[in-house]
PDB file of C-alpha atoms in Angstrom:
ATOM      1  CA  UNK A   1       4.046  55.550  -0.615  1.00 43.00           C
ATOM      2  CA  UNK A   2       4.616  51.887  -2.093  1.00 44.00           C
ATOM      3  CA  UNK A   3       3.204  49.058   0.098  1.00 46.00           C
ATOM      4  CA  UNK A   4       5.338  46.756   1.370  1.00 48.00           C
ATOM      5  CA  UNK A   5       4.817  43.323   0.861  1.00 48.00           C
ATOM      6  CA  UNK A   6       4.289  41.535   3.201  1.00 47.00           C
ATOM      7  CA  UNK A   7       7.108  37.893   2.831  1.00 47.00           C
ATOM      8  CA  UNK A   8       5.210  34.595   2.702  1.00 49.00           C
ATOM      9  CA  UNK A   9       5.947  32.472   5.514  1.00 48.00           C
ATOM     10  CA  UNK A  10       7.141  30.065   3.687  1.00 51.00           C
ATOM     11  CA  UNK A  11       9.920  32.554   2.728  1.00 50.00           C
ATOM     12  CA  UNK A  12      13.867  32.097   4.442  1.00 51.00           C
ATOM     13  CA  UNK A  13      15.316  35.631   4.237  1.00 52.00           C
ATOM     14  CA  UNK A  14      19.329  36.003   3.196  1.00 49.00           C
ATOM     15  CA  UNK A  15      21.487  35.108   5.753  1.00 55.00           C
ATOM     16  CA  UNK A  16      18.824  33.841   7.832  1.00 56.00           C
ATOM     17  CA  UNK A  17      19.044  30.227   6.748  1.00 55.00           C
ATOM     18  CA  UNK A  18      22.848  30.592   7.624  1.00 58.00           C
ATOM     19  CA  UNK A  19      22.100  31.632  10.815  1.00 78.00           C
ATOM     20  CA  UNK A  20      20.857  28.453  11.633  1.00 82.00           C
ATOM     21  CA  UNK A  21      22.943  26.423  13.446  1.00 88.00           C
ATOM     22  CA  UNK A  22      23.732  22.563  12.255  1.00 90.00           C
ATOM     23  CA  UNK A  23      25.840  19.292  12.682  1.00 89.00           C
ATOM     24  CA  UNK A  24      26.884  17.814   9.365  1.00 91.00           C
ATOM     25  CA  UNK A  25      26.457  14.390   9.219  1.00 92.00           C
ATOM     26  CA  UNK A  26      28.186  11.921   7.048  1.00 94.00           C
ATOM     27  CA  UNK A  27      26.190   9.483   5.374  1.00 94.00           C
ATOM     28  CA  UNK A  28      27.198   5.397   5.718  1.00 93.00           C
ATOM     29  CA  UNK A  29      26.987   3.475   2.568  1.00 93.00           C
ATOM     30  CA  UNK A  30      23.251   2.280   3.354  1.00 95.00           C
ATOM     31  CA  UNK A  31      21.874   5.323   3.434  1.00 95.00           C
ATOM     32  CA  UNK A  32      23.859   6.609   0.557  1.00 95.00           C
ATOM     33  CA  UNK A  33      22.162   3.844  -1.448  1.00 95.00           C
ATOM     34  CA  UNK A  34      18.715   4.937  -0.030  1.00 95.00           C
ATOM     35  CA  UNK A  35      19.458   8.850  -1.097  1.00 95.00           C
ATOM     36  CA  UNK A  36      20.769   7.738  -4.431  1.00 95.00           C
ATOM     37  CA  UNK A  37      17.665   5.254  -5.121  1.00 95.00           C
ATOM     38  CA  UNK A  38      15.001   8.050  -3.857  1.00 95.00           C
ATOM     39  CA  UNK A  39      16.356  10.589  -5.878  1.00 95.00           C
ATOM     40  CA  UNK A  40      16.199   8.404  -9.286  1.00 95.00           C
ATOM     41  CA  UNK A  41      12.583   8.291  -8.455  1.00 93.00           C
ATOM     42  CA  UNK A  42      12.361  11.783  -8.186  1.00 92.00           C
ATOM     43  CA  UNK A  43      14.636  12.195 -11.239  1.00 93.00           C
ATOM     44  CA  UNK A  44      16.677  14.301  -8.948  1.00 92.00           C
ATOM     45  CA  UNK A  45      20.809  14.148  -8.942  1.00 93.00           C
ATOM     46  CA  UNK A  46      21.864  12.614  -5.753  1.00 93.00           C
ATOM     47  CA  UNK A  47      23.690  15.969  -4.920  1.00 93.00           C
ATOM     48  CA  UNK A  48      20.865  17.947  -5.750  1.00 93.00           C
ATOM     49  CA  UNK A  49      18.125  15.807  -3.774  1.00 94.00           C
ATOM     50  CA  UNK A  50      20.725  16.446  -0.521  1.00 94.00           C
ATOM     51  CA  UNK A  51      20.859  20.130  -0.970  1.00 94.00           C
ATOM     52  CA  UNK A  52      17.038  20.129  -1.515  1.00 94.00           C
ATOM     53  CA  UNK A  53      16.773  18.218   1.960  1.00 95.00           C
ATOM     54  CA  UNK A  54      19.010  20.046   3.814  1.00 94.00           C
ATOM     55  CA  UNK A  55      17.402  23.475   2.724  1.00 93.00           C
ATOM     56  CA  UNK A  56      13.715  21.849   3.676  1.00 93.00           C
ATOM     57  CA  UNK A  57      15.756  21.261   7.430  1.00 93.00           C
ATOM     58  CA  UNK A  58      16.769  24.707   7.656  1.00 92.00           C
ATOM     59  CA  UNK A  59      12.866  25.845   6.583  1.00 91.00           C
ATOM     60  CA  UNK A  60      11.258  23.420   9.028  1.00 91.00           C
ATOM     61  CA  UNK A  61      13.975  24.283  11.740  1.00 91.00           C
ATOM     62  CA  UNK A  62      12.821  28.363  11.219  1.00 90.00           C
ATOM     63  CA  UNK A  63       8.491  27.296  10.997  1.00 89.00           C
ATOM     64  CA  UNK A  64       6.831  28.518  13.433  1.00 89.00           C
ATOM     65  CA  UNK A  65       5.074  25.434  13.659  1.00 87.00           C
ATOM     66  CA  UNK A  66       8.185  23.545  14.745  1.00 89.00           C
ATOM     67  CA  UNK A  67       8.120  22.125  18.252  1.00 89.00           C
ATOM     68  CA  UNK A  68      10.270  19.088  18.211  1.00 90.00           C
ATOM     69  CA  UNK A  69      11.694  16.702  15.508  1.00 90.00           C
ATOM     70  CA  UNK A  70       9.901  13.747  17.246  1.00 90.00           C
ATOM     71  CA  UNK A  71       7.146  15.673  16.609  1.00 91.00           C
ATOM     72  CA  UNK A  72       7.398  16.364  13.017  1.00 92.00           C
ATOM     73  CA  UNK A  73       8.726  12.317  12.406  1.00 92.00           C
ATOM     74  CA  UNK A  74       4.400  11.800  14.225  1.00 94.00           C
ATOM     75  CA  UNK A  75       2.908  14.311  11.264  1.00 93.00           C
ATOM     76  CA  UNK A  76       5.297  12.600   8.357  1.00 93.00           C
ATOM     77  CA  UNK A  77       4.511   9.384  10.147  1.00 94.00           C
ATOM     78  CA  UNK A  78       0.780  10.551   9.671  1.00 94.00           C
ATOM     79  CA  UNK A  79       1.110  11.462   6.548  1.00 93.00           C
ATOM     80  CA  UNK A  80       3.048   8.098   5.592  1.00 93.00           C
ATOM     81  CA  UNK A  81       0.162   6.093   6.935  1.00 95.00           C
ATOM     82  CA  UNK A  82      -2.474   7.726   4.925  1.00 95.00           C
ATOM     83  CA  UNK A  83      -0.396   7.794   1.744  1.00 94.00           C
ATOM     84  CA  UNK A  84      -0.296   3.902   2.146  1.00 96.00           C
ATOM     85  CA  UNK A  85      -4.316   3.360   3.454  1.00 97.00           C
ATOM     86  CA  UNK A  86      -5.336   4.994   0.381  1.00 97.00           C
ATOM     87  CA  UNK A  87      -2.535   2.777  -1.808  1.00 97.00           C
ATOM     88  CA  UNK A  88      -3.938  -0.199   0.356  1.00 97.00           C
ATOM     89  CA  UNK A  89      -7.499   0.497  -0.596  1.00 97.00           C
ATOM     90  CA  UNK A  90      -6.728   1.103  -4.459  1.00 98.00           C
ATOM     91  CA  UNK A  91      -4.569  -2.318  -4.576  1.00 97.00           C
ATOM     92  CA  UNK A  92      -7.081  -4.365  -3.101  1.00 97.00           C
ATOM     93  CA  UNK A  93      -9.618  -2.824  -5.517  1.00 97.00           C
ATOM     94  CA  UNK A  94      -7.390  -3.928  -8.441  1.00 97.00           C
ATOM     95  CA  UNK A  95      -7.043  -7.347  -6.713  1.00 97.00           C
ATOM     96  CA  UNK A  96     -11.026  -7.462  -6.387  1.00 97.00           C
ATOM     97  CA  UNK A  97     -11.036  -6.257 -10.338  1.00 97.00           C
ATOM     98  CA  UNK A  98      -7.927  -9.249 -11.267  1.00 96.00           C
ATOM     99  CA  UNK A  99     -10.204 -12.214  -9.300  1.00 97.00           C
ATOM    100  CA  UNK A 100     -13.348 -11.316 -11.312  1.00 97.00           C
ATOM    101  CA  UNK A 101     -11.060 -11.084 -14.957  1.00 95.00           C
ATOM    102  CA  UNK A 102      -9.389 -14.352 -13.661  1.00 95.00           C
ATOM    103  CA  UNK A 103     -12.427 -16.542 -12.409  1.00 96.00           C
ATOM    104  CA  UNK A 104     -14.033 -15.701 -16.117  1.00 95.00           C
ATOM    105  CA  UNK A 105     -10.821 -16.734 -17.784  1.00 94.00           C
ATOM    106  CA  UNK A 106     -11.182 -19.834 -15.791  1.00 95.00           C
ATOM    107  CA  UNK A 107     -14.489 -20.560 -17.444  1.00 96.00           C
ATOM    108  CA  UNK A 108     -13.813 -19.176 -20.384  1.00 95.00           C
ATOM    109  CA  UNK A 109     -10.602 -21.876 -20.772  1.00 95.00           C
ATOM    110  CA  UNK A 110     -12.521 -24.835 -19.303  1.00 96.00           C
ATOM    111  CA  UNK A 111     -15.385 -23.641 -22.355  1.00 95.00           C
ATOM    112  CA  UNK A 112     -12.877 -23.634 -24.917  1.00 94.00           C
ATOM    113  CA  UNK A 113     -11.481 -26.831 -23.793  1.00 94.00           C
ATOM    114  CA  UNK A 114     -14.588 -28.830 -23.358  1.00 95.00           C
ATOM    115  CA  UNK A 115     -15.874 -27.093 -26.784  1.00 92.00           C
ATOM    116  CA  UNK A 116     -12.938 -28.672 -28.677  1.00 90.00           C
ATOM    117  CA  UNK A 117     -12.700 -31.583 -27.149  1.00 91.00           C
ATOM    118  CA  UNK A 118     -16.778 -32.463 -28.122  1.00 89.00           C
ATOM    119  CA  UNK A 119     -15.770 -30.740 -31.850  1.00 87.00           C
ATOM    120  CA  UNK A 120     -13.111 -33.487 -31.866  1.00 86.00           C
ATOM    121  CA  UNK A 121     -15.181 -35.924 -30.808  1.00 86.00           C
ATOM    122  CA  UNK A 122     -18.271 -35.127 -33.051  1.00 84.00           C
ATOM    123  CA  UNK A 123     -15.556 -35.234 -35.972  1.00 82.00           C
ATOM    124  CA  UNK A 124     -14.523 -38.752 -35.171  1.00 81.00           C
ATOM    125  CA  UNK A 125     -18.206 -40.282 -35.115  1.00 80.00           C
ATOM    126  CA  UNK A 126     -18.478 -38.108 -38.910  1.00 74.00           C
ATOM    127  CA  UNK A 127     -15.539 -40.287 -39.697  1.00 69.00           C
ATOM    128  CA  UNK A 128     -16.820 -43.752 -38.574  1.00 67.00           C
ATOM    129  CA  UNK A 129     -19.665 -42.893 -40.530  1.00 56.00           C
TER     130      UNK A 129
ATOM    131  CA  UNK B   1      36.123   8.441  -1.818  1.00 44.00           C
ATOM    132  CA  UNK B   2      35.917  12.484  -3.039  1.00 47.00           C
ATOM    133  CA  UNK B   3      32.680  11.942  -4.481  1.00 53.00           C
ATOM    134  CA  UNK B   4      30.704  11.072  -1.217  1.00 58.00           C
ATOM    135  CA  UNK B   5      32.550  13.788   0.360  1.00 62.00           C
ATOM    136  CA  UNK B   6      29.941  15.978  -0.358  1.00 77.00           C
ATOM    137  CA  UNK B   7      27.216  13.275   0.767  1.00 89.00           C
ATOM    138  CA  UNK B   8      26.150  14.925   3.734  1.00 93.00           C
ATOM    139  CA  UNK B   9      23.150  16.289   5.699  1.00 93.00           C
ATOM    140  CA  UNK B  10      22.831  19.500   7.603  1.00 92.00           C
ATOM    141  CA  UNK B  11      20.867  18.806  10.522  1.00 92.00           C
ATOM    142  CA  UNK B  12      19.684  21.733  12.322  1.00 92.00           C
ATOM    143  CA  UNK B  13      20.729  22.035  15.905  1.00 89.00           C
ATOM    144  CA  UNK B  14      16.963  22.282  16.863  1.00 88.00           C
ATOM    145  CA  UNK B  15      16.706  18.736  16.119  1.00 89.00           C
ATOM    146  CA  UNK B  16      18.784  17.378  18.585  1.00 84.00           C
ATOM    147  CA  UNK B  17      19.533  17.085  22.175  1.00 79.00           C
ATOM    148  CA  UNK B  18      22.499  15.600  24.371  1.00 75.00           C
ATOM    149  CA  UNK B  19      20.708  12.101  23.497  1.00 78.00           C
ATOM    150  CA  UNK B  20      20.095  12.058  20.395  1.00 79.00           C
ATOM    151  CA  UNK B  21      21.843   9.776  18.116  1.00 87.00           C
ATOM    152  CA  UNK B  22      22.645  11.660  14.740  1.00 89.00           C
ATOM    153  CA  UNK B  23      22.509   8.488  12.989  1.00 91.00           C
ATOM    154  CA  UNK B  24      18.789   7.274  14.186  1.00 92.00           C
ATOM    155  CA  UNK B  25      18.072  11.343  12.549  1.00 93.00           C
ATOM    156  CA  UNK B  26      19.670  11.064   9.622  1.00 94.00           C
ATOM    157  CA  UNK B  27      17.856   7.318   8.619  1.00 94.00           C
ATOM    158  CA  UNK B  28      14.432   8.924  10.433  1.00 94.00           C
ATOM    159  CA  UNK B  29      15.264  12.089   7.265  1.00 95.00           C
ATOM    160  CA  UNK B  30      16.235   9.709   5.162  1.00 95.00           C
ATOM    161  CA  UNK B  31      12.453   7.764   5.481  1.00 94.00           C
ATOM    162  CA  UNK B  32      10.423  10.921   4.998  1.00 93.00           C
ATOM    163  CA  UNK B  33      12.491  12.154   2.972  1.00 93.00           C
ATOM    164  CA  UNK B  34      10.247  12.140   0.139  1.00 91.00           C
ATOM    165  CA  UNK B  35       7.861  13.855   1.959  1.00 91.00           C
ATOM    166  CA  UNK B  36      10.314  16.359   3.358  1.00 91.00           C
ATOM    167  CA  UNK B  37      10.597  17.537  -0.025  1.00 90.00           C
ATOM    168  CA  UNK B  38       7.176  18.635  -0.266  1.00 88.00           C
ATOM    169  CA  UNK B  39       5.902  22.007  -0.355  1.00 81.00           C
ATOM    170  CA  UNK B  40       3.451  21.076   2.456  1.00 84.00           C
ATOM    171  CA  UNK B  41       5.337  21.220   5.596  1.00 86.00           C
ATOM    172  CA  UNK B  42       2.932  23.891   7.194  1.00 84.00           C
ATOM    173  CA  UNK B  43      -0.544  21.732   6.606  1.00 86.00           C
ATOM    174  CA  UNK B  44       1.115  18.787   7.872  1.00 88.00           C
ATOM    175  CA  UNK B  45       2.475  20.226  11.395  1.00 88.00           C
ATOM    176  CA  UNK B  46      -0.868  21.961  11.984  1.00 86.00           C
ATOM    177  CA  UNK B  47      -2.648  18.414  12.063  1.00 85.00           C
ATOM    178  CA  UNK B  48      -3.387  16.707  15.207  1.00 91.00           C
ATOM    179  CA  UNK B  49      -0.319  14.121  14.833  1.00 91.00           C
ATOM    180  CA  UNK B  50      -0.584  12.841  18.279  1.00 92.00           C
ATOM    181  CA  UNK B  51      -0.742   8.930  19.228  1.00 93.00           C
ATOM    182  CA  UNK B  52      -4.739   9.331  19.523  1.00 94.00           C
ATOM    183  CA  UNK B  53      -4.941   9.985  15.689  1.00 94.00           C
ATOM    184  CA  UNK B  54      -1.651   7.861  14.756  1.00 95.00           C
ATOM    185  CA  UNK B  55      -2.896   4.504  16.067  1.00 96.00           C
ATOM    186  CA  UNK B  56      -6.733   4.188  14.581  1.00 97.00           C
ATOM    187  CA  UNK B  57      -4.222   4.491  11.219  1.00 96.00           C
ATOM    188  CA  UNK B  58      -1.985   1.991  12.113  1.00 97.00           C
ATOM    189  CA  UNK B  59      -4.977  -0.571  13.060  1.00 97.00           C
ATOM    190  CA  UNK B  60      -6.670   0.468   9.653  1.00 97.00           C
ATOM    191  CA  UNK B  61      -3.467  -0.080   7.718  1.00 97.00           C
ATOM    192  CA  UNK B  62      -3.056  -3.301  10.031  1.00 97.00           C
ATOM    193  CA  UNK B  63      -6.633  -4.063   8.582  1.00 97.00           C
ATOM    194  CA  UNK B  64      -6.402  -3.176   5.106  1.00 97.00           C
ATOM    195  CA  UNK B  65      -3.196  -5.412   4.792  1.00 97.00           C
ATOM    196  CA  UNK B  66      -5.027  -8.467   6.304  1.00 97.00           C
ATOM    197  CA  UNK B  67      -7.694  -7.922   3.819  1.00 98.00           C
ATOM    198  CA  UNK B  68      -5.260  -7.338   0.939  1.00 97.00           C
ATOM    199  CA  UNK B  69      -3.295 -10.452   1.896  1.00 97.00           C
ATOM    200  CA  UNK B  70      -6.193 -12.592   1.835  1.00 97.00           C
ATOM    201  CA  UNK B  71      -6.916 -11.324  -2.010  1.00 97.00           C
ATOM    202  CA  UNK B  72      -3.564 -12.180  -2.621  1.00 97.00           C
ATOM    203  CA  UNK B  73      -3.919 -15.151  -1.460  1.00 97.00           C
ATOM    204  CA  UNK B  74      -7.286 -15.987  -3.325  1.00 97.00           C
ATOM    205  CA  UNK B  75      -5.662 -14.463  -6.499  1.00 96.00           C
ATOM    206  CA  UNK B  76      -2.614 -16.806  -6.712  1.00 96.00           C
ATOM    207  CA  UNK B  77      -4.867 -19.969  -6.099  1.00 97.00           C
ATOM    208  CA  UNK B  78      -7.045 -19.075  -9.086  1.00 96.00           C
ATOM    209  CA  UNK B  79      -4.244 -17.913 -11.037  1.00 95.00           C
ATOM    210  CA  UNK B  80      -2.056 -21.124 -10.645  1.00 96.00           C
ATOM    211  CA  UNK B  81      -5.502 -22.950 -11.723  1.00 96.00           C
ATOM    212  CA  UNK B  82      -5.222 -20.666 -14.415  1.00 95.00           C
ATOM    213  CA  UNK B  83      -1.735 -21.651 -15.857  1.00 94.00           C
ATOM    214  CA  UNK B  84      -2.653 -24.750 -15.723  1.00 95.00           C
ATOM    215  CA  UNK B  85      -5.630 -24.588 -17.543  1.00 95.00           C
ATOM    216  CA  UNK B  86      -4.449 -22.497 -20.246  1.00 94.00           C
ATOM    217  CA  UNK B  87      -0.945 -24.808 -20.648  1.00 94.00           C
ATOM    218  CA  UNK B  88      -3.714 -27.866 -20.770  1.00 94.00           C
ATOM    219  CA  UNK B  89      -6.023 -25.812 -23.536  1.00 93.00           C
ATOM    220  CA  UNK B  90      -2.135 -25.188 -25.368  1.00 92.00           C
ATOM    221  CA  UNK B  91      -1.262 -29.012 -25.379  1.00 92.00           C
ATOM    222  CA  UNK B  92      -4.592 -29.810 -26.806  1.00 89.00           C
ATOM    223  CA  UNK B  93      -3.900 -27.067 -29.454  1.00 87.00           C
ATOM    224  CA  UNK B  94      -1.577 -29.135 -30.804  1.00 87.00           C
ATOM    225  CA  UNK B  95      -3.490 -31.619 -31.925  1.00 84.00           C
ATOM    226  CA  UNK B  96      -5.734 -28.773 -33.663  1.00 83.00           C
ATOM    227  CA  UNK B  97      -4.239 -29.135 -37.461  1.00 81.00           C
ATOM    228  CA  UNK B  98      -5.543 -33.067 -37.141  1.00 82.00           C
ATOM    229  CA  UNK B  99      -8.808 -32.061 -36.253  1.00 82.00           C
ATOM    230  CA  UNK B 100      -8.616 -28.731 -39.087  1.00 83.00           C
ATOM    231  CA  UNK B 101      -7.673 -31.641 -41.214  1.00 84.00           C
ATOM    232  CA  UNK B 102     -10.754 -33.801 -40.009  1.00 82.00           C
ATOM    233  CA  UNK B 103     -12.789 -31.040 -40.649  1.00 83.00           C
ATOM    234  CA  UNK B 104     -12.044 -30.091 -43.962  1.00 84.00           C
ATOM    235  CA  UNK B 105     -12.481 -33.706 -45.251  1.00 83.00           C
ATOM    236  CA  UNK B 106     -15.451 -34.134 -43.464  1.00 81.00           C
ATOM    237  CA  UNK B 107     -16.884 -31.051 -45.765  1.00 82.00           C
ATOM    238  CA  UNK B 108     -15.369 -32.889 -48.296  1.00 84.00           C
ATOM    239  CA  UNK B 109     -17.446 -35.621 -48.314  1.00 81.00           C
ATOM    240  CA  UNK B 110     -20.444 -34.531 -46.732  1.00 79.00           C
ATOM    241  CA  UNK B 111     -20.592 -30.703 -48.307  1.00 79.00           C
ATOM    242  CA  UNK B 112     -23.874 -29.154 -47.702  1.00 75.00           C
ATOM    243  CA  UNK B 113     -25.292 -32.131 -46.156  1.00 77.00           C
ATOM    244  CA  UNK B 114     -22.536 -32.335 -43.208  1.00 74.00           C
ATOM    245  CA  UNK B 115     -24.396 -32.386 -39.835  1.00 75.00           C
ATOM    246  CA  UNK B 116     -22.030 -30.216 -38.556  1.00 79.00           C
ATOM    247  CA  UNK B 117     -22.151 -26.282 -38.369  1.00 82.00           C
ATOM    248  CA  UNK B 118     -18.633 -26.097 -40.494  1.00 83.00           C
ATOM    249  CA  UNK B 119     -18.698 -22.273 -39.764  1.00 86.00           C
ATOM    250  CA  UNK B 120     -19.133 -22.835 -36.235  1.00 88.00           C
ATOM    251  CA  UNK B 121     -16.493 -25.128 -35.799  1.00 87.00           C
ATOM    252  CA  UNK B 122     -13.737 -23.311 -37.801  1.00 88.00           C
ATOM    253  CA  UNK B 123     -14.597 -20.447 -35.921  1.00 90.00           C
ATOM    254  CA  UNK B 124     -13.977 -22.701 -32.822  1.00 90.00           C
ATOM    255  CA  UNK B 125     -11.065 -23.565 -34.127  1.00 89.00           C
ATOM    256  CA  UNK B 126      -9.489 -20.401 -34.868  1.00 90.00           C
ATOM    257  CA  UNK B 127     -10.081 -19.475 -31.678  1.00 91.00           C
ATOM    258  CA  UNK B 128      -8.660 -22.087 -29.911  1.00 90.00           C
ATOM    259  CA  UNK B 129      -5.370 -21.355 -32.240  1.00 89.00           C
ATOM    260  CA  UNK B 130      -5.439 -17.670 -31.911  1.00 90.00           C
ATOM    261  CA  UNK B 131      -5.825 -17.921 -27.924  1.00 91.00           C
ATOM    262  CA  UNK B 132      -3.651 -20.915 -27.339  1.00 90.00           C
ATOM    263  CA  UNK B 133      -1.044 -21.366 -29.455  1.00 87.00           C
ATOM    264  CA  UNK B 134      -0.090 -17.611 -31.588  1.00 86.00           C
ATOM    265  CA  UNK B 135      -1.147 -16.294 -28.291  1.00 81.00           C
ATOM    266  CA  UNK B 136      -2.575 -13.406 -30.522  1.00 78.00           C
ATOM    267  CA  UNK B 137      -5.196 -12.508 -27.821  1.00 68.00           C
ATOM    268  CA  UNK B 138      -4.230 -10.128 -25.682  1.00 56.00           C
ATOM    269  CA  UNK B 139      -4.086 -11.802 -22.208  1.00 56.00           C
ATOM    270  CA  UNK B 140      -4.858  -9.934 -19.087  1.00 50.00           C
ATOM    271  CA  UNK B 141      -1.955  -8.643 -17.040  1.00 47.00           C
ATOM    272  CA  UNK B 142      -2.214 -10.288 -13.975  1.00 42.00           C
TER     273      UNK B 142
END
């Protein structure tokens, strides 16, 4: 007899997903603006970015894991933070990496400067000469 | 009008209760929403997200961002002493044909006897132009 296969969890059967019950909400201008700018940095159409969040509603509404949305905001609130530690850390390692380029510019100006300024010098006594 | 008709969100009943304020939902989707998108729902819920975990972050972040501003800080102060160095070194550039020109007749006269390294300081020279005034070095994004 064929196995079944067992559906990964992940997986919203047919008619399921429409069984779940929801409030449509309009969007205000703002947050219009706020779809439309995430979605050009996902290279998403606006449209398609909504759909793709409303479906990822319906799947975290149906996890098993799902307890409240205040709970889920904590976990993407989590997530958010660590996301932005670890762009923290890398930023002020560039910084770190800009100072040390910039402080030997520094020199490396004030060496030209003072170089040139001696060459001109050196050129003048050639021409009292 | 017709074309943010469609501009809505589906929130799942689940979400809210008698006090909730749709609104405060929809901007609290709208913020994660690029994490919401995410194939990684499961792994995230199945952390420890409580307020014991959240708020070491939020002091580390708080941290981090002190440190980073300071950096900031230090980098703008060398890099304004930077400008000004390298618009000083630019001015002085212009002068550089006169002393090219100095140079030259000073080999002129002098030839292989000039006490001067007349490599050396056409080198110099070149330099100065190439950095200062054809800006043909490539400077460092800051």
């Amino acid at each position: 007899m064929e196995k079944v296969k067992k559906m990964p969890s992940k997986f919203i059967p047919m008619g399921k997903a429409e069984k779940v019950k929801t409030s449509k909400y309009a969007l205000d201008g703002k947050q219009i603006r706020k779809i439309q700018k995430l979605s050009m940095q996902l290279n998403l159409e606006t449209i398609e970015l909504l759909e793709k969040i409303n479906s990822k509603l319906v799947e975290v509404s149906l996890s098993p894991h799902f307890s409240s949305w205040e709970y889920v905001i904590s976990c993407y609130e989590k997530e958010n933070l660590k996301n932005k530690i670890t762009r923290r850390d890398v930023e002020i390692q560039e910084l770190k990496e800009k100072i040390v380029i910039q402080k030997q510019l520094l020199k490396d100006y004030e060496y030209d400067y003072l170089a040139i300024i001696e060459l001109g010098r050196a050129l003048e006594l050639l021409n009292k000469v | 009008m017709g074309k943010n008709k469609d501009m809505t969100l589906s929130i799942p009943e689940k979400f809210v209760n008698d006090n909730t304020n749709l609104e405060n939902v929809a901007d609290e989707i709208i913020k994660y929403a690029s994490l919401l998108v995410k194939d990684n729902f499961d792994q995230i819920i199945q952390d420890d997200c409580s307020d014991e975990v959240l708020d070491p972050l939020y002091e580390q972040y708080y941290t981090l961002s002190k440190v980073y501003g300071k950096y900031r800080q230090e980098h703008g102060v060398i890099y304004f002493e930077g400008n000004e160095l390298f618009t000083r070194n630019t001015l002085t550039g212009l002068k550089l044909s006169l002393v090219m020109r100095k140079l030259k007749r000073a080999r002129s006269i002098w030839g292989e006897q000039l006490t001067l390294d007349y490599d050396s300081a056409k080198e110099l020279i070149e330099h100065f132009s190439r950095r200062y005034l054809t800006k043909e070095e490539e400077e460092v994004d800051l």
